[in-house]
Short mmCIF file of C-alpha atoms in Angstrom, two decimals:
data_model
loop_
_atom_site.label_atom_id
_atom_site.label_comp_id
_atom_site.label_asym_id
_atom_site.label_seq_id
_atom_site.Cartn_x
_atom_site.Cartn_y
_atom_site.Cartn_z
CA ASP A 36 -18.11 -0.53 -4.60
CA GLN A 37 -16.48 -2.71 -1.72
CA PHE A 38 -13.19 -0.66 -1.52
CA CYS A 39 -13.79 3.18 -0.48
CA ARG A 40 -12.00 5.04 -3.03
CA GLY A 41 -9.41 2.37 -3.79
CA SER A 42 -11.26 -0.90 -4.40
CA ALA A 43 -9.39 -3.93 -5.90
CA ILE A 44 -12.58 -5.59 -6.98
CA SER A 45 -15.87 -4.49 -8.08
CA ASN A 46 -18.81 -5.60 -5.95
CA LYS A 47 -20.38 -7.73 -9.01
CA ILE A 48 -17.02 -9.77 -8.65
CA THR A 49 -16.11 -9.55 -12.10
CA VAL A 50 -12.73 -9.68 -13.61
CA LEU A 51 -11.77 -8.09 -17.04
CA VAL A 52 -9.25 -9.45 -19.18
CA CYS A 53 -8.19 -8.24 -22.92
CA THR A 54 -9.67 -10.80 -24.79
CA SER A 55 -12.90 -11.27 -26.84
CA ALA A 56 -14.53 -12.30 -23.67
CA ALA A 57 -14.31 -8.52 -22.31
CA GLN A 58 -17.39 -7.63 -24.34
CA GLU A 59 -19.25 -9.85 -21.95
CA LEU A 60 -18.61 -7.91 -18.99
CA LEU A 61 -19.80 -4.59 -19.97
CA ALA A 62 -22.56 -4.36 -17.30
CA SER A 63 -19.65 -4.17 -14.74
CA LYS A 64 -18.35 -0.76 -16.31
CA THR A 65 -20.68 1.51 -14.49
CA SER A 66 -19.34 0.24 -10.97
CA ASP A 67 -15.76 0.35 -12.52
CA LYS A 68 -16.25 4.08 -13.30
CA MET A 69 -17.64 4.72 -9.77
CA MET A 70 -14.72 3.16 -8.37
CA LEU A 71 -11.98 5.22 -9.94
CA ALA A 72 -13.92 8.28 -9.79
CA GLN A 73 -14.34 7.85 -5.99
CA ARG A 74 -10.32 7.10 -5.71
CA LYS A 75 -9.86 10.58 -7.53
CA PHE A 76 -12.39 12.62 -5.94
CA GLY A 77 -10.44 12.62 -2.52
CA ALA A 78 -8.57 15.93 -2.76
CA ALA A 79 -10.17 17.40 -5.69
CA GLN A 80 -12.51 19.38 -3.13
CA ARG A 81 -9.41 20.46 -1.37
CA SER A 82 -8.43 24.08 -1.49
CA HIS A 83 -5.02 24.26 -3.21
CA SER A 84 -3.33 26.03 -0.41
CA ARG A 85 -4.08 23.12 2.04
CA ALA A 86 -3.85 20.14 -0.39
CA ALA A 87 -1.25 17.65 0.18
CA ALA A 88 -1.85 16.41 -3.54
CA PRO A 89 -3.91 17.82 -6.18
CA MET A 90 -6.44 15.13 -7.65
CA VAL A 91 -8.89 15.41 -10.82
CA ALA A 92 -12.42 14.48 -9.79
CA ARG A 93 -13.82 12.85 -13.08
CA ALA A 94 -17.13 11.11 -13.47
CA SER A 95 -15.76 8.49 -15.83
CA ARG A 96 -12.75 5.94 -16.59
CA ARG A 97 -11.06 6.52 -20.13
CA SER A 98 -10.48 3.60 -22.29
CA LEU A 99 -7.61 1.76 -20.54
CA ARG A 100 -5.01 0.07 -22.25
CA CYS A 101 -5.38 -3.41 -20.52
CA GLU A 102 -1.89 -5.20 -20.49
CA ALA A 103 -1.09 -8.68 -19.18
CA ARG A 104 0.26 -8.14 -15.89
CA LYS A 105 2.12 -10.69 -13.64
CA VAL A 106 1.83 -10.04 -9.86
CA ALA A 107 4.21 -11.95 -7.64
CA LEU A 108 3.24 -12.31 -3.93
CA LEU A 109 5.79 -13.32 -1.53
CA GLY A 110 4.37 -14.63 1.46
CA ALA A 111 1.24 -15.89 0.02
CA GLY A 112 0.64 -18.75 2.68
CA GLY A 113 0.24 -16.24 5.61
CA GLY A 114 -2.34 -14.42 7.37
CA ILE A 115 -2.04 -11.43 5.28
CA GLY A 116 -0.99 -13.18 2.24
CA GLN A 117 -4.11 -15.76 1.79
CA PRO A 118 -6.84 -12.94 2.03
CA LEU A 119 -4.44 -10.73 -0.42
CA ALA A 120 -4.18 -13.58 -2.82
CA LEU A 121 -7.95 -13.69 -2.92
CA LEU A 122 -8.31 -10.25 -3.50
CA LEU A 123 -5.69 -10.14 -6.36
CA LYS A 124 -7.20 -13.19 -7.80
CA MET A 125 -10.42 -11.03 -8.17
CA ASN A 126 -8.73 -7.82 -9.66
CA LYS A 127 -9.44 -7.28 -13.33
CA PHE A 128 -5.72 -6.13 -14.01
CA VAL A 129 -3.91 -8.92 -12.94
CA THR A 130 -3.59 -11.80 -15.40
CA GLU A 131 -1.12 -14.10 -13.61
CA LEU A 132 -0.96 -14.55 -9.65
CA ALA A 133 2.45 -16.37 -8.76
CA LEU A 134 2.22 -17.30 -4.94
CA TYR A 135 5.39 -18.03 -3.36
CA ASP A 136 6.04 -19.20 0.53
CA ILE A 137 8.40 -21.62 2.17
CA VAL A 138 5.60 -23.85 2.93
CA GLY A 139 1.87 -24.35 2.40
CA VAL A 140 1.22 -22.53 -0.93
CA ALA A 141 0.40 -25.16 -3.00
CA GLY A 142 -2.80 -25.60 -1.28
CA VAL A 143 -3.64 -21.95 -1.25
CA ALA A 144 -2.87 -21.95 -5.12
CA ALA A 145 -5.42 -24.95 -5.63
CA ASP A 146 -7.93 -23.30 -3.49
CA LEU A 147 -7.75 -20.08 -5.19
CA SER A 148 -7.98 -21.90 -8.68
CA HIS A 149 -11.50 -23.01 -8.20
CA CYS A 150 -12.55 -19.19 -8.18
CA ASN A 151 -14.22 -18.45 -11.39
CA THR A 152 -12.29 -15.42 -12.64
CA PRO A 153 -9.73 -15.52 -15.48
CA VAL A 154 -6.62 -14.89 -13.21
CA LYS A 155 -4.22 -17.59 -13.75
CA VAL A 156 -2.68 -19.05 -10.28
CA THR A 157 0.74 -20.68 -10.08
CA ALA A 158 2.42 -21.76 -6.75
CA TYR A 159 6.22 -21.97 -5.86
CA THR A 160 7.52 -23.40 -2.76
CA GLY A 161 10.85 -22.80 -1.11
CA PRO A 162 13.75 -20.78 -2.28
CA GLU A 163 14.91 -23.13 -5.16
CA GLU A 164 11.38 -22.09 -7.02
CA LEU A 165 11.32 -18.40 -6.09
CA ALA A 166 13.17 -17.44 -9.23
CA GLY A 167 10.46 -18.92 -11.52
CA CYS A 168 7.90 -17.10 -9.16
CA LEU A 169 9.48 -13.79 -10.15
CA SER A 170 10.50 -14.01 -13.53
CA GLY A 171 8.41 -11.74 -15.66
CA ALA A 172 6.55 -10.06 -12.85
CA ASP A 173 5.52 -6.55 -13.11
CA LEU A 174 4.61 -5.99 -9.52
CA VAL A 175 6.16 -7.69 -6.42
CA VAL A 176 4.04 -7.69 -3.10
CA ILE A 177 5.91 -8.73 0.05
CA PRO A 178 3.81 -9.42 3.21
CA ALA A 179 6.31 -12.30 4.34
CA GLY A 180 7.54 -12.24 7.91
CA VAL A 181 6.42 -12.87 11.51
CA PRO A 182 3.40 -11.35 12.62
CA ARG A 183 3.21 -8.99 15.73
CA LYS A 184 2.27 -10.63 19.01
CA PRO A 185 0.78 -8.71 22.40
CA GLY A 186 3.38 -6.63 23.60
CA MET A 187 5.51 -6.63 20.72
CA THR A 188 6.22 -3.15 18.51
CA ARG A 189 6.90 -3.21 15.02
CA ASP A 190 10.43 -2.77 15.82
CA ASP A 191 10.42 -5.92 18.11
CA LEU A 192 10.05 -7.63 14.73
CA PHE A 193 13.18 -6.27 12.90
CA ASN A 194 15.57 -9.06 13.84
CA THR A 195 13.61 -11.61 12.09
CA ASN A 196 11.97 -9.80 9.40
CA ALA A 197 14.90 -7.89 8.32
CA GLY A 198 16.81 -10.78 7.07
CA ILE A 199 13.57 -12.30 5.49
CA VAL A 200 13.05 -8.98 3.35
CA GLN A 201 16.63 -8.59 2.43
CA GLY A 202 16.63 -12.05 1.02
CA LEU A 203 13.50 -11.76 -0.83
CA VAL A 204 14.71 -8.29 -2.28
CA GLN A 205 17.89 -9.76 -3.47
CA ALA A 206 15.84 -12.43 -5.60
CA VAL A 207 13.86 -9.76 -7.02
CA GLY A 208 17.25 -7.82 -7.80
CA LYS A 209 18.22 -10.80 -9.76
CA ASN A 210 15.03 -11.97 -11.46
CA CYS A 211 12.70 -9.01 -12.11
CA PRO A 212 14.52 -5.66 -11.19
CA GLN A 213 12.23 -4.11 -13.52
CA ALA A 214 9.29 -4.78 -11.23
CA VAL A 215 7.71 -2.20 -8.98
CA LEU A 216 8.12 -3.82 -5.42
CA GLU A 217 5.78 -3.23 -2.50
CA ILE A 218 6.77 -3.77 0.90
CA ILE A 219 4.24 -4.68 3.80
CA THR A 220 6.28 -6.49 5.85
CA ASN A 221 6.86 -4.61 9.13
CA PRO A 222 8.85 -2.74 10.58
CA VAL A 223 8.28 -0.84 7.28
CA ASN A 224 10.21 2.22 8.46
CA SER A 225 13.28 0.05 8.52
CA THR A 226 12.37 -2.80 5.76
CA VAL A 227 12.12 -0.15 2.67
CA PRO A 228 15.65 1.21 3.65
CA ILE A 229 16.75 -2.30 3.63
CA ALA A 230 15.32 -3.08 0.26
CA ALA A 231 16.57 0.29 -1.35
CA GLU A 232 20.21 -0.42 -0.01
CA THR A 233 20.14 -3.95 -0.99
CA LEU A 234 19.20 -3.15 -4.56
CA LYS A 235 21.80 -0.44 -4.60
CA ALA A 236 24.50 -2.63 -3.80
CA MET A 237 23.28 -5.17 -6.82
CA GLY A 238 23.28 -1.82 -8.89
CA VAL A 239 19.83 -1.99 -9.78
CA TYR A 240 18.03 0.38 -7.50
CA ASP A 241 15.25 2.61 -8.95
CA PRO A 242 13.70 4.84 -6.14
CA LYS A 243 10.44 4.84 -8.54
CA LYS A 244 9.92 1.24 -7.95
CA VAL A 245 10.35 0.57 -4.18
CA ILE A 246 7.00 1.20 -2.34
CA GLY A 247 6.43 0.91 1.59
CA VAL A 248 2.67 0.22 1.78
CA THR A 249 1.25 2.47 4.49
CA THR A 250 -2.15 2.22 2.93
CA LEU A 251 -3.78 0.65 5.98
CA ASP A 252 -3.27 3.98 7.91
CA ILE A 253 -5.20 5.75 5.54
CA VAL A 254 -7.84 3.04 5.33
CA ARG A 255 -7.99 3.23 9.05
CA ALA A 256 -8.17 7.01 9.33
CA ASN A 257 -10.82 7.28 6.65
CA THR A 258 -13.05 4.78 8.64
CA PHE A 259 -12.46 6.46 11.91
CA VAL A 260 -13.09 10.15 10.99
CA ALA A 261 -16.24 8.96 8.69
CA GLU A 262 -17.73 7.17 11.90
CA ALA A 263 -16.89 10.16 14.14
CA ARG A 264 -18.57 12.66 11.66
CA GLY A 265 -21.18 10.42 10.27
CA LEU A 266 -19.85 10.64 6.67
CA ASP A 267 -20.18 8.35 3.88
CA MET A 268 -16.90 6.25 4.00
CA LYS A 269 -16.26 6.36 0.31
CA ASP A 270 -16.41 10.05 0.24
CA VAL A 271 -13.62 10.72 2.82
CA ASP A 272 -9.85 10.91 2.41
CA VAL A 273 -7.74 11.70 5.05
CA PRO A 274 -3.91 12.03 4.03
CA VAL A 275 -1.38 10.24 6.39
CA ILE A 276 2.21 11.10 6.33
CA GLY A 277 5.64 10.29 8.33
CA GLY A 278 6.10 6.63 8.70
CA HIS A 279 4.33 3.37 9.57
CA ALA A 280 4.79 2.80 13.26
CA GLY A 281 3.23 4.64 16.45
CA ALA A 282 3.94 8.17 16.38
CA THR A 283 5.53 8.28 12.97
CA ILE A 284 1.99 7.89 11.76
CA LEU A 285 0.54 11.43 11.29
CA PRO A 286 -3.00 11.88 9.99
CA LEU A 287 -3.30 15.19 8.45
CA LEU A 288 -6.88 15.91 9.68
CA SER A 289 -6.84 19.57 8.70
CA GLN A 290 -6.37 18.09 5.13
CA THR A 291 -9.40 15.92 4.99
CA THR A 292 -11.85 15.62 2.36
CA PRO A 293 -14.56 16.72 2.62
CA PRO A 294 -13.30 19.38 5.25
CA VAL A 295 -14.19 18.38 9.16
CA THR A 296 -12.95 20.28 12.20
CA PHE A 297 -11.87 19.00 15.58
CA THR A 298 -11.34 20.55 18.65
CA GLU A 299 -7.59 20.30 19.89
CA ALA A 300 -8.59 17.42 22.23
CA GLU A 301 -10.37 15.81 19.33
CA LYS A 302 -7.33 16.20 17.37
CA LYS A 303 -5.08 14.35 19.79
CA ALA A 304 -7.53 11.60 20.55
CA MET A 305 -8.31 10.57 16.89
CA THR A 306 -4.63 10.81 16.08
CA ASP A 307 -3.84 8.54 19.00
CA LYS A 308 -6.58 6.18 17.87
CA ILE A 309 -5.22 5.96 14.11
CA GLN A 310 -1.64 5.42 15.57
CA ASN A 311 -2.80 2.73 17.95
CA ALA A 312 -5.03 0.91 15.79
CA GLY A 313 -2.86 -1.86 15.01
CA THR A 314 -1.99 -2.43 18.72
CA VAL A 315 -5.99 -2.80 19.29
CA VAL A 316 -6.22 -5.50 16.68
CA VAL A 317 -3.38 -7.62 17.83
CA GLU A 318 -4.62 -7.32 21.69
CA ALA A 319 -7.89 -8.14 20.58
CA LYS A 320 -6.70 -11.38 18.70
CA ALA A 321 -4.79 -12.49 22.06
CA GLY A 322 -1.96 -13.69 20.70
CA LYS A 323 -3.22 -15.24 17.61
CA GLY A 324 -2.48 -12.81 15.09
CA SER A 325 -2.15 -9.00 14.19
CA ALA A 326 -4.23 -6.99 11.75
CA THR A 327 -4.27 -9.45 8.54
CA LEU A 328 -7.74 -8.83 7.06
CA SER A 329 -7.57 -4.93 7.01
CA MET A 330 -3.98 -5.09 5.96
CA ALA A 331 -4.87 -7.44 2.94
CA TYR A 332 -7.74 -5.10 1.85
CA ALA A 333 -5.28 -2.01 2.31
CA ALA A 334 -2.55 -3.82 0.09
CA ALA A 335 -5.07 -4.81 -2.65
CA ARG A 336 -6.08 -1.23 -2.80
CA MET A 337 -2.30 -0.10 -3.26
CA ALA A 338 -1.72 -2.76 -5.79
CA GLU A 339 -4.76 -1.77 -8.09
CA SER A 340 -3.73 1.59 -7.71
CA THR A 341 -0.12 0.70 -8.81
CA LEU A 342 -1.43 -1.20 -11.52
CA LEU A 343 -3.80 1.73 -12.73
CA GLY A 344 -0.60 3.71 -12.92
CA LEU A 345 1.56 1.24 -14.72
CA ASN A 346 -1.39 0.91 -17.25
CA GLY A 347 -1.24 4.78 -17.99
CA GLU A 348 -4.35 5.71 -16.07
CA PRO A 349 -3.74 9.68 -15.03
CA ASN A 350 -4.02 11.22 -11.79
CA ILE A 351 -3.76 8.15 -9.52
CA TYR A 352 -2.62 9.18 -6.08
CA GLU A 353 -1.90 7.27 -2.81
CA CYS A 354 0.24 7.90 0.35
CA ALA A 355 3.22 5.63 0.59
CA PHE A 356 6.61 5.35 2.33
CA VAL A 357 9.36 5.98 -0.44
CA GLN A 358 12.60 7.73 -1.02
CA SER A 359 11.98 11.34 -0.58
CA GLU A 360 13.19 14.89 -0.34
CA VAL A 361 9.97 16.13 1.31
CA VAL A 362 11.36 16.63 4.78
CA ALA A 363 14.94 17.68 5.01
CA GLY A 364 17.26 15.13 6.57
CA VAL A 365 15.01 12.29 6.16
CA PRO A 366 15.69 9.89 3.22
CA PHE A 367 12.51 8.04 3.47
CA PHE A 368 9.00 9.69 4.10
CA ALA A 369 5.38 8.92 3.80
CA SER A 370 3.19 11.21 1.72
CA LYS A 371 1.25 11.47 -1.26
CA VAL A 372 2.79 9.98 -4.33
CA LEU A 373 1.49 9.99 -7.94
CA LEU A 374 1.66 6.67 -9.28
CA GLY A 375 2.39 6.17 -13.09
CA PRO A 376 3.84 3.83 -15.76
CA HIS A 377 7.06 3.53 -14.02
CA GLY A 378 6.10 3.34 -10.57
CA VAL A 379 6.34 6.48 -8.41
CA ALA A 380 6.09 9.29 -11.00
CA LYS A 381 6.07 12.18 -8.35
CA VAL A 382 6.40 12.52 -4.49
CA VAL A 383 3.89 15.34 -3.62
CA GLY A 384 4.82 17.86 -0.84
CA LEU A 385 2.87 18.00 2.47
CA GLY A 386 0.67 20.99 1.78
CA GLU A 387 0.01 23.51 4.56
CA LEU A 388 -0.14 21.94 8.22
CA ASP A 389 -1.79 23.20 10.89
CA ALA A 390 -0.06 24.02 14.43
CA PHE A 391 -0.93 20.32 15.65
CA GLU A 392 0.11 18.62 12.62
CA SER A 393 3.59 20.75 12.56
CA ALA A 394 4.39 19.98 16.39
CA ALA A 395 3.49 16.24 15.86
CA LEU A 396 5.76 16.22 12.74
CA GLN A 397 8.73 17.44 14.41
CA ALA A 398 8.34 15.15 17.65
CA MET A 399 8.00 11.89 15.29
CA LEU A 400 11.34 12.87 13.11
CA PRO A 401 13.71 11.56 15.68
CA GLN A 402 11.90 8.14 16.01
CA LEU A 403 11.47 7.95 12.16
CA LYS A 404 15.44 8.85 11.45
CA THR A 405 16.27 6.16 14.01
CA GLU A 406 14.14 3.30 12.44
CA ILE A 407 15.46 4.42 8.95
CA GLN A 408 18.90 4.21 9.77
CA LYS A 409 18.59 0.99 11.62
CA GLY A 410 17.43 -0.31 8.18
CA LEU A 411 20.32 1.13 6.20
CA ASP A 412 22.89 0.11 8.84
CA PHE A 413 21.57 -3.46 8.70
CA ALA A 414 21.77 -3.60 5.03
CA LYS A 415 25.22 -2.32 4.57
CA ASN A 416 26.41 -4.66 7.43
CA VAL A 417 25.48 -7.56 5.66
CA ALA A 418 26.73 -6.32 1.99
CA ALA A 419 30.14 -6.00 3.99
#
């Protein structure tokens, strides 16, 4: 397994499609079964009283319906888009990968087309070709936008990225309103509300189909906790709730699988490390980018989980930033969600928080509410 509990590829780099050629790839089934079992194993070991989301641990994958799935990637020529396109090209559940950007995407598509996987790759450049990219898409993933630079917060990106996201979401609403929409573009705490309000104004909003991708926070939390406690990374699951910026990122260390213990000082240090991990990468790249590779990895995991849900695989859980009633007065919130044939099948509660987590949750809410409202106001003002 290359992805811990959420792989987008098998380490044999095989891609399965529903044709007669599928029989030639039977050797990959063992790694596929392990991959899915690892994803679902997570919280199955957690006691019911503390679990943020029940999961079913199963040793094998049932016989899946393999359906043709078109995935549209908007912003495919960027720092996240290119590695994410590669990972999606290697995903067994994708049959067509439609790449869009304002420049340079034809070269990315040409490059990817030489990879010997059955996924068909097409390129679309500029607004006049966006409709063709989106037509018939089952899943739309948006990493488009400007990256964060040293000294910038995710909120500093708002003025540029808000307009980019709104324009792309309008195109989604016109051309593939039935598609699941996954938003990577920061600030996610604001861009997801923008997407929701934009689709509402168009009369095509379905809260089950608009998802903010916070998976990188979970990937980082799993990595850091595994390293700190000497655990196998593929076995570790740390739920991360709240939002996707700074203090709004709240890892629930008390709900980690397998159970781990931290002192109060260790909890604070680990929480700070997870919250500030993106800034560490931005500073390390010294103005030449942000967290692109790890973000692509995390987005590929989320995309695969979504495709599994669309294909009818039960008990697929991920944390995501979605429309939610989990916390009163907070219309969007990141928590465990169950993914199904129509997108988000269920938003799961938080489970039992310890005192540290409860205090951190209350402390973050003013920031999260402000960032959500900023997105809602932007979309409403533009619509007006």
